[in-house]
Amino acid sequence: MATIRDVARHAGVSPATVSRVVNGLVGYSDATRTRVEQAVNALDYETDYLARGLKTRQTSVIGVLAPMVSDALASQVMQGIEIAAQEGGYAVMLGRTGVKSTFIASYLRTLRTYRAAGVVLISAVITPEIRQLLGPNIPVISVAISDKSGSPAVAIDDEKAAYDATRYLLGLGHRRIGLLAGDPSSIYVAKPRSQGYMRAMTEARCIPVTTTGTFFYESGAQGLGELLAQDPALTAIFAVSDEMGVAVVNELQRLGRRVPEDVSVLGFDDTSTARHVQPTLSTMAQPLEEMGRTAVTKLLRARNLGPKVMPHRLVERGSTAPPRRTS
Amino acid sequence: MATIRDVARHAGVSPATVSRVVNGLVGYSDATRTRVEQAVNALDYETDYLARGLKTRQTSVIGVLAPMVSDALASQVMQGIEIAAQEGGYAVMLGRTGVKSTFIASYLRTLRTYRAAGVVLISAVITPEIRQLLGPNIPVISVAISDKSGSPAVAIDDEKAAYDATRYLLGLGHRRIGLLAGDPSSIYVAKPRSQGYMRAMTEARCIPVTTTGTFFYESGAQGLGELLAQDPALTAIFAVSDEMGVAVVNELQRLGRRVPEDVSVLGFDDTSTARHVQPTLSTMAQPLEEMGRTAVTKLLRARNLGPKVMPHRLVERGSTAPPRRTS
DNA sequence: TTGTAAGCGTTATCAT
DNA sequence: ATGATAACGCTTACAA
């Protein structure tokens, strides 16, 4: 590992000049620049990020915190983050906070001592504690949380998206639409999505039928049972996650109901699972990868923070259709 | 941010002594230790990893490289890596190599200048170039690649697993078993899995019927078509990835064939998708999360490198059954 | 048991 | 346009 002094010696200049050339600053002649560049190539010199970070009090590290690394939604956002970070010459430091955010404090400390350039929070809100732990110099932004507080975020408008999703089902002719919601105490977006559904149903003078799941596949079958117990004549189910939506499709078929002929099913997020069922799952899509990318670019500009609302989009696949003509 | 000198002054000792206490070395009295600890708490002192790393030429960073961050298999391995890293006090630096390993060199350089403690390669082999780029001080290990070269790796025995999977289908009574393999030029494990299938089929004096997909969902339907074109009477399909297996299940049902009554389907990996189809997909499971964890512990011990073979396990779900009695 | 001092490799300030 | 020099915050011989 050649150091900046090695390069300086080789080029017959001072380390300061090498630094200037390497960092594209001003203050050297064309001739010296050439000599330095040759020396850099000859010695295969690489800037030491640790030393630079120590001196400049800033590294090209972006911290990413997700509740769970293996989650499909988080993975897609991370993919976007990674792409944008790579393009900007940043490295991504990954942390798992756990569903209850247990580990978040220690990660934040680590990121601070590594002088991270910024932090992205996936599916988590920026609490005052987080802000404080990070100190005044590290910007933070959250993704996939529609935050009404005005703090930096990149997300869709969950209330509006759920409203539009419900309107879509209403537009197909459905009146008896069940909502498989999420637990608002553990999942932040659960509440606005429920509210959007309620607004659309109320406007259409339809009777809301709701129950609560966990967002995961396992809770789908039971949720469907609870919905059907309340109204066996439901012609459509709106699940606020694809995993639950897929579970509902499978469970309906197991119960002998055809999808979408007897019952339509609509999911949320547009993760890859939505395409892996038969029939494929219609869903309210979030541009997850793009949200990850946008979060990074916004974070690095570090001005114009505040929330950014991304567009949602209804993806019509095989699991939705008009209701059957009933007597 | 308090520095070690601040703590030293506050405790009335030298920075060296603070360093000794903080790092649990020997050479101080109980009394000074107490005073130093009090000062650390009072000033909320945190070791600066950048400065330490610069001095010791080693940081607690583990690099993780995956072809694609959003891939289900890679995500699960990453989850395991993250857990083990966190337990050991290490931070994870994530990189995406791209399917063609385009970006790998620049990541490796970055990891080297950050003085990473080690590097984990997901679904990629350790080439001489990688070894050389990393220099002599950074150990590297690969996961989910059964490597015959003897280099450090944590993986199942893919050949044996595919052999066992095929034996399982044979044991159910199937004779006409089609293999939906992977492209060995882009996916390393494709070859041993094909070989395992071939060995079992040859031993059982059955005629192999094979075609090649991409490992992704999208290639499943076409692969099934090619298999059925070769032998329309196939009673079982062995797909060497769950995504392809799920696609085959869906396509068979679309063609009016029942699973598993008419055709059995077996997948590979045991990613979450396997549980999201109806019927659920029987599959040859890899302990992905555990493989990630094991890779990290092995890497950090840094002795006893060389390959570690993890157990594979057949998970019997709804997509496999004995063949129908035929005339 | 404790302190002094010299780096680790870089950048920034101030001369020249 | 260029160079000397002093940090950045830590660890580690070496001394005491």
mmCIF file of N, CA and C in Angstrom, chain A residues 1 44 46-51 53-54 59-61 68-70 75-76 78-79 82-83 86 91-96 103 107 109-110 112-115 217-218 243 246 250-251 253-254 273 275-278, chain B residues 1 44 46-51 53-54 59-61 68-70 75-76 78-79 82-83 86 91-96 103 107 109-110 112-115 217-218 243 246 250-251 253-254 273 275-278:
data_model
loop_
_atom_site.group_PDB
_atom_site.id
_atom_site.type_symbol
_atom_site.label_atom_id
_atom_site.label_comp_id
_atom_site.label_asym_id
_atom_site.label_seq_id
_atom_site.Cartn_x
_atom_site.Cartn_y
_atom_site.Cartn_z
ATOM 1 N N MET A 1 0.824 -1.211 0.000
ATOM 2 C CA MET A 1 0.000 0.000 0.000
ATOM 3 C C MET A 1 0.856 1.258 0.000
ATOM 4 N N ASP A 44 0.333 2.546 -7.959
ATOM 5 C CA ASP A 44 -1.009 2.048 -7.685
ATOM 6 C C ASP A 44 -1.540 2.627 -6.372
ATOM 7 N N GLU A 46 -3.774 4.524 -3.705
ATOM 8 C CA GLU A 46 -5.204 4.596 -3.394
ATOM 9 C C GLU A 46 -5.349 5.443 -2.135
ATOM 10 N N THR A 47 -6.244 6.398 -2.174
ATOM 11 C CA THR A 47 -6.454 7.218 -0.979
ATOM 12 C C THR A 47 -6.894 6.341 0.196
ATOM 13 N N ASP A 48 -6.352 6.611 1.346
ATOM 14 C CA ASP A 48 -6.747 5.884 2.555
ATOM 15 C C ASP A 48 -7.953 6.589 3.168
ATOM 16 N N TYR A 49 -9.099 5.922 3.079
ATOM 17 C CA TYR A 49 -10.339 6.556 3.537
ATOM 18 C C TYR A 49 -10.364 6.783 5.040
ATOM 19 N N LEU A 50 -9.681 5.908 5.745
ATOM 20 C CA LEU A 50 -9.661 6.044 7.195
ATOM 21 C C LEU A 50 -8.935 7.332 7.588
ATOM 22 N N ALA A 51 -7.761 7.509 7.002
ATOM 23 C CA ALA A 51 -6.967 8.698 7.322
ATOM 24 C C ALA A 51 -7.685 9.967 6.871
ATOM 25 N N GLY A 53 -10.871 10.354 6.467
ATOM 26 C CA GLY A 53 -12.039 10.565 7.304
ATOM 27 C C GLY A 53 -11.668 11.143 8.656
ATOM 28 N N LEU A 54 -10.554 10.690 9.168
ATOM 29 C CA LEU A 54 -10.110 11.198 10.469
ATOM 30 C C LEU A 54 -9.824 12.694 10.379
ATOM 31 N N THR A 59 -16.773 10.634 6.264
ATOM 32 C CA THR A 59 -16.435 9.550 5.349
ATOM 33 C C THR A 59 -17.554 9.355 4.334
ATOM 34 N N SER A 60 -17.249 8.603 3.297
ATOM 35 C CA SER A 60 -18.255 8.305 2.281
ATOM 36 C C SER A 60 -19.033 7.059 2.647
ATOM 37 N N VAL A 61 -19.504 7.025 3.871
ATOM 38 C CA VAL A 61 -20.279 5.880 4.324
ATOM 39 C C VAL A 61 -21.719 6.319 4.539
ATOM 40 N N MET A 68 -35.407 -5.630 9.464
ATOM 41 C CA MET A 68 -35.031 -7.004 9.175
ATOM 42 C C MET A 68 -34.408 -7.004 7.795
ATOM 43 N N VAL A 69 -33.267 -7.618 7.663
ATOM 44 C CA VAL A 69 -32.551 -7.574 6.403
ATOM 45 C C VAL A 69 -33.221 -8.435 5.337
ATOM 46 N N SER A 70 -33.836 -9.535 5.779
ATOM 47 C CA SER A 70 -34.335 -10.500 4.804
ATOM 48 C C SER A 70 -35.755 -10.191 4.337
ATOM 49 N N SER A 75 -35.476 -5.330 1.283
ATOM 50 C CA SER A 75 -34.452 -5.724 0.311
ATOM 51 C C SER A 75 -34.527 -4.885 -0.947
ATOM 52 N N GLN A 76 -35.736 -4.626 -1.401
ATOM 53 C CA GLN A 76 -35.855 -3.853 -2.634
ATOM 54 C C GLN A 76 -35.443 -2.407 -2.425
ATOM 55 N N MET A 78 -33.278 -1.443 -0.214
ATOM 56 C CA MET A 78 -31.825 -1.509 -0.068
ATOM 57 C C MET A 78 -31.127 -1.604 -1.410
ATOM 58 N N GLN A 79 -31.725 -2.348 -2.303
ATOM 59 C CA GLN A 79 -31.147 -2.446 -3.642
ATOM 60 C C GLN A 79 -31.042 -1.052 -4.270
ATOM 61 N N GLU A 82 -28.371 0.964 -2.527
ATOM 62 C CA GLU A 82 -27.049 0.497 -2.908
ATOM 63 C C GLU A 82 -26.643 1.051 -4.271
ATOM 64 N N ILE A 83 -27.571 1.032 -5.201
ATOM 65 C CA ILE A 83 -27.277 1.518 -6.544
ATOM 66 C C ILE A 83 -26.899 3.005 -6.508
ATOM 67 N N GLN A 86 -23.517 3.551 -4.724
ATOM 68 C CA GLN A 86 -22.406 3.163 -5.579
ATOM 69 C C GLN A 86 -22.134 4.220 -6.636
ATOM 70 N N ALA A 91 -20.105 4.078 0.272
ATOM 71 C CA ALA A 91 -20.211 2.703 0.741
ATOM 72 C C ALA A 91 -21.412 2.608 1.678
ATOM 73 N N VAL A 92 -22.044 1.464 1.686
ATOM 74 C CA VAL A 92 -23.248 1.285 2.494
ATOM 75 C C VAL A 92 -22.943 0.428 3.715
ATOM 76 N N MET A 93 -23.277 0.939 4.872
ATOM 77 C CA MET A 93 -23.120 0.174 6.095
ATOM 78 C C MET A 93 -24.501 -0.245 6.575
ATOM 79 N N LEU A 94 -24.661 -1.529 6.734
ATOM 80 C CA LEU A 94 -25.987 -2.073 6.963
ATOM 81 C C LEU A 94 -26.211 -2.432 8.420
ATOM 82 N N GLY A 95 -27.373 -2.116 8.937
ATOM 83 C CA GLY A 95 -27.698 -2.508 10.302
ATOM 84 C C GLY A 95 -29.118 -3.009 10.421
ATOM 85 N N ARG A 96 -29.300 -3.935 11.335
ATOM 86 C CA ARG A 96 -30.621 -4.496 11.568
ATOM 87 C C ARG A 96 -31.091 -3.995 12.929
ATOM 88 N N PHE A 103 -31.794 -2.581 18.643
ATOM 89 C CA PHE A 103 -30.370 -2.414 18.415
ATOM 90 C C PHE A 103 -30.013 -1.058 17.827
ATOM 91 N N TYR A 107 -26.089 0.956 16.786
ATOM 92 C CA TYR A 107 -25.748 1.202 15.390
ATOM 93 C C TYR A 107 -25.491 2.669 15.125
ATOM 94 N N ARG A 109 -24.497 4.914 17.168
ATOM 95 C CA ARG A 109 -23.197 5.266 17.744
ATOM 96 C C ARG A 109 -22.068 4.877 16.787
ATOM 97 N N THR A 110 -22.134 3.645 16.315
ATOM 98 C CA THR A 110 -21.112 3.175 15.384
ATOM 99 C C THR A 110 -21.034 4.086 14.168
ATOM 100 N N ARG A 112 -21.859 7.082 13.900
ATOM 101 C CA ARG A 112 -21.313 8.390 14.233
ATOM 102 C C ARG A 112 -19.795 8.335 14.337
ATOM 103 N N THR A 113 -19.268 7.298 14.982
ATOM 104 C CA THR A 113 -17.811 7.282 15.092
ATOM 105 C C THR A 113 -17.152 6.977 13.745
ATOM 106 N N TYR A 114 -17.878 6.369 12.835
ATOM 107 C CA TYR A 114 -17.320 6.194 11.497
ATOM 108 C C TYR A 114 -17.519 7.445 10.653
ATOM 109 N N ARG A 115 -18.078 8.481 11.252
ATOM 110 C CA ARG A 115 -18.290 9.751 10.554
ATOM 111 C C ARG A 115 -19.109 9.562 9.280
ATOM 112 N N TYR A 217 -47.330 -13.347 5.735
ATOM 113 C CA TYR A 217 -48.136 -14.377 5.085
ATOM 114 C C TYR A 217 -48.978 -15.160 6.084
ATOM 115 N N GLU A 218 -48.357 -15.501 7.174
ATOM 116 C CA GLU A 218 -48.981 -16.399 8.140
ATOM 117 C C GLU A 218 -50.302 -15.866 8.691
ATOM 118 N N GLU A 243 -47.955 -10.054 0.993
ATOM 119 C CA GLU A 243 -47.880 -11.367 1.638
ATOM 120 C C GLU A 243 -49.256 -11.802 2.133
ATOM 121 N N VAL A 246 -51.487 -12.609 -0.915
ATOM 122 C CA VAL A 246 -51.203 -13.918 -1.484
ATOM 123 C C VAL A 246 -51.795 -15.016 -0.602
ATOM 124 N N ASN A 250 -54.624 -17.857 -1.692
ATOM 125 C CA ASN A 250 -54.460 -19.292 -1.480
ATOM 126 C C ASN A 250 -55.561 -19.869 -0.602
ATOM 127 N N GLU A 251 -55.888 -19.143 0.452
ATOM 128 C CA GLU A 251 -56.889 -19.643 1.380
ATOM 129 C C GLU A 251 -58.280 -19.676 0.735
ATOM 130 N N GLN A 253 -58.940 -20.170 -2.365
ATOM 131 C CA GLN A 253 -58.984 -21.317 -3.268
ATOM 132 C C GLN A 253 -59.112 -22.616 -2.487
ATOM 133 N N ARG A 254 -58.450 -22.654 -1.361
ATOM 134 C CA ARG A 254 -58.566 -23.836 -0.519
ATOM 135 C C ARG A 254 -60.009 -24.020 -0.034
ATOM 136 N N THR A 273 -43.425 -11.533 -4.618
ATOM 137 C CA THR A 273 -44.426 -12.579 -4.334
ATOM 138 C C THR A 273 -45.724 -12.365 -5.094
ATOM 139 N N ARG A 275 -46.228 -11.710 -7.970
ATOM 140 C CA ARG A 275 -46.180 -12.346 -9.294
ATOM 141 C C ARG A 275 -46.022 -13.858 -9.212
ATOM 142 N N HIS A 276 -45.896 -14.370 -8.011
ATOM 143 C CA HIS A 276 -45.609 -15.800 -7.855
ATOM 144 C C HIS A 276 -46.826 -16.636 -7.498
ATOM 145 N N VAL A 277 -47.977 -16.022 -7.408
ATOM 146 C CA VAL A 277 -49.199 -16.811 -7.186
ATOM 147 C C VAL A 277 -49.994 -16.967 -8.453
ATOM 148 N N GLN A 278 -50.915 -17.895 -8.410
ATOM 149 C CA GLN A 278 -51.838 -18.096 -9.508
ATOM 150 C C GLN A 278 -53.243 -17.917 -8.977
ATOM 151 N N MET B 1 -18.277 15.426 21.086
ATOM 152 C CA MET B 1 -17.539 14.159 21.103
ATOM 153 C C MET B 1 -16.271 14.263 21.943
ATOM 154 N N ASP B 44 -19.378 10.711 28.437
ATOM 155 C CA ASP B 44 -20.026 9.920 27.391
ATOM 156 C C ASP B 44 -19.024 9.620 26.270
ATOM 157 N N GLU B 46 -16.722 7.750 23.650
ATOM 158 C CA GLU B 46 -16.882 6.651 22.703
ATOM 159 C C GLU B 46 -15.582 6.539 21.906
ATOM 160 N N THR B 47 -15.060 5.339 21.781
ATOM 161 C CA THR B 47 -13.839 5.182 21.000
ATOM 162 C C THR B 47 -14.069 5.602 19.551
ATOM 163 N N ASP B 48 -13.147 6.304 19.000
ATOM 164 C CA ASP B 48 -13.229 6.694 17.600
ATOM 165 C C ASP B 48 -12.652 5.566 16.744
ATOM 166 N N TYR B 49 -13.549 4.883 16.035
ATOM 167 C CA TYR B 49 -13.115 3.722 15.259
ATOM 168 C C TYR B 49 -12.183 4.091 14.120
ATOM 169 N N LEU B 50 -12.365 5.281 13.596
ATOM 170 C CA LEU B 50 -11.523 5.705 12.490
ATOM 171 C C LEU B 50 -10.073 5.846 12.969
ATOM 172 N N ALA B 51 -9.916 6.540 14.072
ATOM 173 C CA ALA B 51 -8.571 6.749 14.607
ATOM 174 C C ALA B 51 -7.943 5.427 15.037
ATOM 175 N N GLY B 53 -8.653 2.482 13.915
ATOM 176 C CA GLY B 53 -8.378 1.682 12.736
ATOM 177 C C GLY B 53 -7.124 2.155 12.019
ATOM 178 N N LEU B 54 -6.947 3.454 12.007
ATOM 179 C CA LEU B 54 -5.768 4.013 11.347
ATOM 180 C C LEU B 54 -4.499 3.540 12.058
ATOM 181 N N THR B 59 -10.101 -2.560 11.207
ATOM 182 C CA THR B 59 -11.368 -2.077 11.761
ATOM 183 C C THR B 59 -12.329 -3.244 11.950
ATOM 184 N N SER B 60 -13.391 -2.987 12.674
ATOM 185 C CA SER B 60 -14.411 -4.010 12.892
ATOM 186 C C SER B 60 -15.458 -3.963 11.793
ATOM 187 N N VAL B 61 -14.979 -3.931 10.581
ATOM 188 C CA VAL B 61 -15.902 -3.898 9.451
ATOM 189 C C VAL B 61 -15.802 -5.217 8.699
ATOM 190 N N MET B 68 -26.745 -9.411 -6.061
ATOM 191 C CA MET B 68 -27.933 -8.567 -6.096
ATOM 192 C C MET B 68 -28.455 -8.522 -4.673
ATOM 193 N N VAL B 69 -28.733 -7.331 -4.185
ATOM 194 C CA VAL B 69 -29.137 -7.172 -2.799
ATOM 195 C C VAL B 69 -30.558 -7.675 -2.558
ATOM 196 N N SER B 70 -31.403 -7.528 -3.594
ATOM 197 C CA SER B 70 -32.815 -7.819 -3.382
ATOM 198 C C SER B 70 -33.177 -9.281 -3.623
ATOM 199 N N SER B 75 -30.623 -12.311 0.563
ATOM 200 C CA SER B 75 -31.177 -11.602 1.719
ATOM 201 C C SER B 75 -31.129 -12.467 2.962
ATOM 202 N N GLN B 76 -31.449 -13.732 2.804
ATOM 203 C CA GLN B 76 -31.464 -14.587 3.979
ATOM 204 C C GLN B 76 -30.059 -14.837 4.504
ATOM 205 N N MET B 78 -27.599 -12.765 4.133
ATOM 206 C CA MET B 78 -27.208 -11.484 4.723
ATOM 207 C C MET B 78 -27.772 -11.309 6.126
ATOM 208 N N GLN B 79 -28.987 -11.753 6.290
ATOM 209 C CA GLN B 79 -29.598 -11.667 7.615
ATOM 210 C C GLN B 79 -28.735 -12.429 8.634
ATOM 211 N N GLU B 82 -25.505 -10.571 9.250
ATOM 212 C CA GLU B 82 -25.740 -9.388 10.064
ATOM 213 C C GLU B 82 -25.869 -9.763 11.542
ATOM 214 N N ILE B 83 -26.572 -10.823 11.802
ATOM 215 C CA ILE B 83 -26.769 -11.252 13.196
ATOM 216 C C ILE B 83 -25.433 -11.609 13.844
ATOM 217 N N GLN B 86 -23.222 -8.488 14.303
ATOM 218 C CA GLN B 86 -23.685 -7.668 15.418
ATOM 219 C C GLN B 86 -23.275 -8.276 16.760
ATOM 220 N N ALA B 91 -19.388 -4.262 12.185
ATOM 221 C CA ALA B 91 -20.309 -3.562 11.302
ATOM 222 C C ALA B 91 -20.227 -4.201 9.916
ATOM 223 N N VAL B 92 -21.317 -4.190 9.214
ATOM 224 C CA VAL B 92 -21.380 -4.834 7.908
ATOM 225 C C VAL B 92 -21.395 -3.793 6.802
ATOM 226 N N MET B 93 -20.478 -3.932 5.888
ATOM 227 C CA MET B 93 -20.461 -3.047 4.735
ATOM 228 C C MET B 93 -20.915 -3.838 3.517
ATOM 229 N N LEU B 94 -21.934 -3.316 2.886
ATOM 230 C CA LEU B 94 -22.618 -4.085 1.862
ATOM 231 C C LEU B 94 -22.246 -3.629 0.472
ATOM 232 N N GLY B 95 -22.029 -4.568 -0.425
ATOM 233 C CA GLY B 95 -21.758 -4.200 -1.806
ATOM 234 C C GLY B 95 -22.470 -5.098 -2.787
ATOM 235 N N ARG B 96 -22.812 -4.527 -3.911
ATOM 236 C CA ARG B 96 -23.498 -5.274 -4.952
ATOM 237 C C ARG B 96 -22.534 -5.458 -6.108
ATOM 238 N N PHE B 103 -18.691 -4.803 -10.568
ATOM 239 C CA PHE B 103 -18.294 -3.781 -9.610
ATOM 240 C C PHE B 103 -17.389 -4.304 -8.510
ATOM 241 N N TYR B 107 -15.237 -2.338 -5.049
ATOM 242 C CA TYR B 107 -15.642 -2.629 -3.675
ATOM 243 C C TYR B 107 -14.496 -3.175 -2.855
ATOM 244 N N ARG B 109 -11.364 -2.709 -3.258
ATOM 245 C CA ARG B 109 -10.445 -1.618 -2.947
ATOM 246 C C ARG B 109 -10.949 -0.817 -1.753
ATOM 247 N N THR B 110 -12.208 -0.466 -1.809
ATOM 248 C CA THR B 110 -12.796 0.297 -0.703
ATOM 249 C C THR B 110 -12.643 -0.461 0.609
ATOM 250 N N ARG B 112 -10.526 -2.615 1.401
ATOM 251 C CA ARG B 112 -9.135 -2.657 1.830
ATOM 252 C C ARG B 112 -8.722 -1.356 2.489
ATOM 253 N N THR B 113 -9.127 -0.232 1.903
ATOM 254 C CA THR B 113 -8.697 1.018 2.540
ATOM 255 C C THR B 113 -9.454 1.253 3.849
ATOM 256 N N TYR B 114 -10.599 0.651 4.003
ATOM 257 C CA TYR B 114 -11.269 0.748 5.296
ATOM 258 C C TYR B 114 -10.713 -0.274 6.282
ATOM 259 N N ARG B 115 -9.705 -1.008 5.885
ATOM 260 C CA ARG B 115 -9.071 -1.999 6.749
ATOM 261 C C ARG B 115 -10.074 -3.010 7.294
ATOM 262 N N TYR B 217 -38.052 -16.965 -11.611
ATOM 263 C CA TYR B 217 -39.443 -17.366 -11.835
ATOM 264 C C TYR B 217 -39.805 -17.373 -13.316
ATOM 265 N N GLU B 218 -39.383 -16.330 -13.996
ATOM 266 C CA GLU B 218 -39.802 -16.115 -15.365
ATOM 267 C C GLU B 218 -39.423 -17.277 -16.296
ATOM 268 N N GLU B 243 -37.867 -20.540 -7.040
ATOM 269 C CA GLU B 243 -38.604 -19.658 -7.950
ATOM 270 C C GLU B 243 -39.062 -20.428 -9.181
ATOM 271 N N VAL B 246 -41.839 -22.920 -8.145
ATOM 272 C CA VAL B 246 -43.138 -22.270 -7.974
ATOM 273 C C VAL B 246 -43.752 -21.970 -9.345
ATOM 274 N N ASN B 250 -47.381 -23.359 -10.825
ATOM 275 C CA ASN B 250 -48.420 -22.493 -11.383
ATOM 276 C C ASN B 250 -48.733 -22.848 -12.828
ATOM 277 N N GLU B 251 -47.704 -23.116 -13.600
ATOM 278 C CA GLU B 251 -47.902 -23.399 -15.019
ATOM 279 C C GLU B 251 -48.613 -24.746 -15.212
ATOM 280 N N GLN B 253 -50.739 -26.080 -13.221
ATOM 281 C CA GLN B 253 -52.149 -25.886 -12.904
ATOM 282 C C GLN B 253 -52.859 -25.138 -14.026
ATOM 283 N N ARG B 254 -52.155 -24.204 -14.615
ATOM 284 C CA ARG B 254 -52.742 -23.475 -15.735
ATOM 285 C C ARG B 254 -53.023 -24.416 -16.905
ATOM 286 N N THR B 273 -40.746 -17.965 -0.782
ATOM 287 C CA THR B 273 -41.710 -18.216 -1.854
ATOM 288 C C THR B 273 -42.255 -19.634 -1.824
ATOM 289 N N ARG B 275 -43.307 -21.299 0.448
ATOM 290 C CA ARG B 275 -44.485 -21.410 1.318
ATOM 291 C C ARG B 275 -45.646 -20.558 0.824
ATOM 292 N N HIS B 276 -45.414 -19.822 -0.248
ATOM 293 C CA HIS B 276 -46.451 -18.892 -0.698
ATOM 294 C C HIS B 276 -47.274 -19.401 -1.870
ATOM 295 N N VAL B 277 -47.042 -20.613 -2.312
ATOM 296 C CA VAL B 277 -47.872 -21.186 -3.384
ATOM 297 C C VAL B 277 -48.860 -22.186 -2.806
ATOM 298 N N GLN B 278 -49.811 -22.505 -3.611
ATOM 299 C CA GLN B 278 -50.770 -23.538 -3.265
ATOM 300 C C GLN B 278 -50.722 -24.599 -4.336
#
